[in-house]
Short mmCIF file of C-alpha atoms and ligand atoms in Angstrom, two decimals:
data_model
loop_
_atom_site.label_atom_id
_atom_site.label_comp_id
_atom_site.label_asym_id
_atom_site.label_seq_id
_atom_site.Cartn_x
_atom_site.Cartn_y
_atom_site.Cartn_z
CA MET A 261 0.00 0.00 0.00
CA LEU A 262 1.35 3.41 -1.03
CA GLY A 263 1.59 6.19 1.52
CA LYS A 264 0.03 9.52 0.52
CA LYS A 265 3.39 11.34 0.30
CA MET A 266 4.87 8.65 -1.95
CA GLU A 267 1.71 8.51 -4.08
CA SER A 268 1.77 12.25 -4.69
CA ALA A 269 5.53 12.27 -5.43
CA LEU A 270 5.15 9.42 -7.94
CA ASN A 271 2.27 11.27 -9.62
CA GLU A 272 4.55 14.32 -9.97
CA GLN A 273 7.21 12.10 -11.54
CA ILE A 274 4.70 10.64 -14.04
CA ASN A 275 4.14 14.25 -15.15
CA LYS A 276 7.90 14.82 -15.50
CA GLU A 277 8.27 11.68 -17.61
CA MET A 278 5.38 12.85 -19.80
CA TYR A 279 7.09 16.22 -20.15
CA SER A 280 10.29 14.41 -21.16
CA ALA A 281 8.33 12.57 -23.86
CA TYR A 282 6.86 15.89 -25.00
CA LEU A 283 10.29 17.59 -25.02
CA TYR A 284 11.78 14.85 -27.22
CA MET A 285 8.76 14.94 -29.53
CA SER A 286 9.43 18.65 -29.95
CA MET A 287 13.12 18.01 -30.64
CA SER A 288 12.09 15.37 -33.19
CA ALA A 289 9.83 17.85 -34.95
CA ASP A 290 12.54 20.51 -35.00
CA SER A 291 15.09 17.97 -36.30
CA THR A 292 12.77 17.15 -39.20
CA ASN A 293 12.43 20.88 -39.80
CA LYS A 294 16.21 21.20 -39.96
CA GLY A 295 16.51 18.30 -42.45
CA LEU A 296 18.02 16.01 -39.80
CA LYS A 297 15.83 12.95 -40.29
CA GLY A 298 18.17 10.65 -38.35
CA PHE A 299 18.03 12.93 -35.30
CA ALA A 300 14.24 13.07 -35.72
CA ASN A 301 14.22 9.25 -35.49
CA TRP A 302 16.52 9.23 -32.45
CA PHE A 303 14.28 11.64 -30.57
CA MET A 304 11.12 9.74 -31.55
CA VAL A 305 12.66 6.54 -30.14
CA GLN A 306 13.49 8.55 -27.01
CA TYR A 307 9.88 9.72 -26.85
CA HIS A 308 8.78 6.06 -26.65
CA GLU A 309 11.37 5.39 -23.93
CA GLU A 310 9.90 8.24 -21.88
CA MET A 311 6.36 6.93 -22.39
CA LEU A 312 7.59 3.63 -20.96
CA HIS A 313 9.03 5.46 -17.93
CA ALA A 314 5.70 7.25 -17.39
CA MET A 315 3.52 4.19 -17.94
CA LYS A 316 5.67 1.92 -15.78
CA MET A 317 5.16 4.37 -12.90
CA PHE A 318 1.45 4.73 -13.72
CA GLU A 319 1.09 0.95 -13.42
CA TYR A 320 3.11 0.81 -10.21
CA VAL A 321 0.90 3.43 -8.51
CA GLU A 322 -2.17 1.39 -9.47
CA ARG A 323 -0.69 -1.96 -8.42
CA GLN A 324 0.13 -0.48 -5.02
CA GLY A 325 -3.48 0.60 -4.54
CA GLY A 326 -2.75 4.28 -5.22
CA LYS A 327 -4.67 6.71 -7.43
CA VAL A 328 -3.04 8.03 -10.61
CA GLN A 329 -3.53 11.78 -10.95
CA LEU A 330 -2.52 13.36 -14.22
CA LYS A 331 -1.41 16.98 -14.24
CA ALA A 332 -1.06 19.47 -17.12
CA ILE A 333 2.06 18.98 -19.22
CA ALA A 334 4.16 22.11 -19.71
CA GLU A 335 4.86 23.43 -23.21
CA PRO A 336 8.35 22.44 -24.36
CA PRO A 337 10.64 24.76 -26.37
CA GLN A 338 9.62 24.64 -30.05
CA THR A 339 12.91 25.44 -31.74
CA PHE A 340 16.54 24.77 -30.98
CA GLU A 341 19.69 26.44 -32.26
CA SER A 342 21.39 23.28 -33.45
CA ALA A 343 21.82 19.54 -32.91
CA MET A 344 24.38 20.42 -30.21
CA ASP A 345 21.87 22.72 -28.50
CA MET A 346 19.32 19.89 -28.47
CA PHE A 347 21.73 17.43 -26.90
CA GLN A 348 23.04 19.90 -24.34
CA LYS A 349 19.42 20.58 -23.32
CA THR A 350 18.67 16.84 -23.35
CA LEU A 351 21.62 16.12 -21.03
CA LYS A 352 20.67 18.97 -18.71
CA HIS A 353 17.09 17.70 -18.58
CA GLU A 354 18.21 14.13 -17.90
CA GLN A 355 20.49 15.34 -15.08
CA PHE A 356 17.44 17.08 -13.59
CA VAL A 357 15.40 13.85 -13.91
CA THR A 358 18.22 11.88 -12.26
CA GLN A 359 18.04 14.29 -9.31
CA CYS A 360 14.24 13.83 -9.16
CA ILE A 361 14.65 10.03 -9.10
CA ASN A 362 17.26 10.33 -6.34
CA ASP A 363 14.86 12.55 -4.34
CA LEU A 364 12.08 9.98 -4.83
CA LEU A 365 14.34 7.20 -3.62
CA ASN A 366 15.34 9.31 -0.60
CA LEU A 367 11.65 9.79 0.19
CA ALA A 368 11.03 6.03 -0.11
CA VAL A 369 13.87 5.47 2.38
CA THR A 370 12.48 8.05 4.84
CA GLU A 371 9.01 6.56 4.48
CA LYS A 372 10.45 3.03 5.03
CA ASP A 373 8.69 2.08 1.77
CA HIS A 374 10.75 -0.90 0.61
CA ALA A 375 8.54 -1.72 -2.39
CA SER A 376 9.04 1.78 -3.82
CA GLN A 377 12.77 1.57 -3.15
CA ALA A 378 12.99 -1.68 -5.14
CA PHE A 379 10.82 -0.21 -7.89
CA LEU A 380 12.88 3.00 -8.18
CA HIS A 381 16.19 1.17 -8.57
CA TRP A 382 15.17 0.40 -12.17
CA TYR A 383 15.01 4.16 -12.83
CA VAL A 384 18.38 4.79 -11.18
CA THR A 385 19.98 2.33 -13.62
CA GLU A 386 17.99 3.74 -16.53
CA GLN A 387 19.25 7.28 -15.80
CA ILE A 388 22.90 6.13 -15.93
CA GLU A 389 22.25 4.90 -19.47
CA GLU A 390 20.37 8.06 -20.48
CA GLU A 391 23.15 10.42 -19.37
CA GLU A 392 25.80 8.17 -20.91
CA ASN A 393 24.03 8.17 -24.31
CA ASP A 394 23.71 11.95 -24.27
CA ASN A 395 27.36 12.45 -23.28
CA ASP A 396 28.46 10.11 -26.12
CA ILE A 397 26.49 12.06 -28.71
CA ILE A 398 27.72 15.43 -27.36
CA ALA A 399 31.32 14.12 -27.67
CA GLN A 400 30.66 13.19 -31.30
CA LEU A 401 29.04 16.56 -32.02
CA LYS A 402 32.12 18.27 -30.52
CA MET A 403 34.40 16.31 -32.85
CA ILE A 404 32.21 17.24 -35.81
CA GLY A 405 32.18 20.95 -34.94
CA ALA A 406 31.19 22.97 -38.00
CA ASP A 407 31.88 20.09 -40.43
CA THR A 408 28.57 19.56 -42.26
CA ALA A 409 29.74 16.30 -43.84
CA GLY A 410 30.39 14.98 -40.32
CA LEU A 411 26.90 16.00 -39.21
CA PHE A 412 25.46 14.28 -42.30
CA MET A 413 27.27 11.05 -41.32
CA LEU A 414 26.12 11.26 -37.69
CA ASP A 415 22.55 11.83 -38.89
CA LYS A 416 22.82 8.52 -40.79
CA ASP A 417 23.90 6.78 -37.55
CA MET A 418 21.06 8.38 -35.62
CA ALA A 419 18.64 7.01 -38.23
CA ALA A 420 19.69 3.48 -37.24
CA ARG A 421 18.42 3.71 -33.66
CA MET A 422 15.64 1.17 -33.18
CA LEU A 423 12.97 0.99 -30.51
CA THR A 424 13.94 -1.81 -28.09
CA VAL A 425 11.18 -1.24 -25.53
CA PRO A 426 7.44 -1.91 -25.83
CA SER A 427 5.15 0.91 -26.96
CA ASP A 428 1.77 -0.81 -26.58
CA PHE A 429 0.72 -0.79 -22.93
CA SER A 430 -2.93 -1.77 -23.35
CA LYS A 431 -2.29 -5.10 -21.58
CA GLY A 432 -0.04 -3.46 -19.00
CA VAL A 433 3.63 -2.51 -18.94
CA GLU A 434 4.88 -5.60 -17.11
CA ALA A 435 3.11 -7.89 -19.60
CA ALA A 436 4.50 -5.91 -22.55
CA MET A 437 8.04 -6.05 -21.09
CA LYS A 438 7.76 -9.83 -20.55
CA ALA A 439 6.46 -10.32 -24.10
CA MET A 440 9.66 -8.60 -25.31
CA GLY A 441 11.83 -10.75 -23.04
CA LYS A 442 12.76 -7.85 -20.72
FE1 FE2 B 743 12.52 9.19 -18.22
FE1 FE2 B 744 14.94 10.21 -20.02
#
């Protein structure tokens, strides 16, 4: 059974994951607008990853007998200066999310909520991967600098990113993860 404090904090985090999805959708749209179709693909895959983060938490709140409460999603920025600008903002946002996950875990410890602690460890691991991916791409963008041919090549690589997580949660997230062998 979820305590009220934990329930409300998890509902806030669902909103932040939804905002993340929205932010990456916006970056995908702006990438398309800039002729960077590979980046558009990368961000659309990231959008699905964020929907998984949100829906996994949604399901957890329900399974623990809590009530999901959806809040308004803030408007993301619509345009970005460059691919580098997008990834610097992505990294900054992910660092913020990592802090939010750490705060949630700290709350679960204070509340002696062991189930939520176990649940949140998945997100801790996930955030390591998220920041690592962003740092890798920023390093590549730094090497490329103003070289448009380099950016063209990286865009081709970004086009290869495939969705490796489920995107249909109508039968539940856990069921969808199991069906994909996760
Ligand atoms: Fe996330
Ligand atoms: Fe993320």
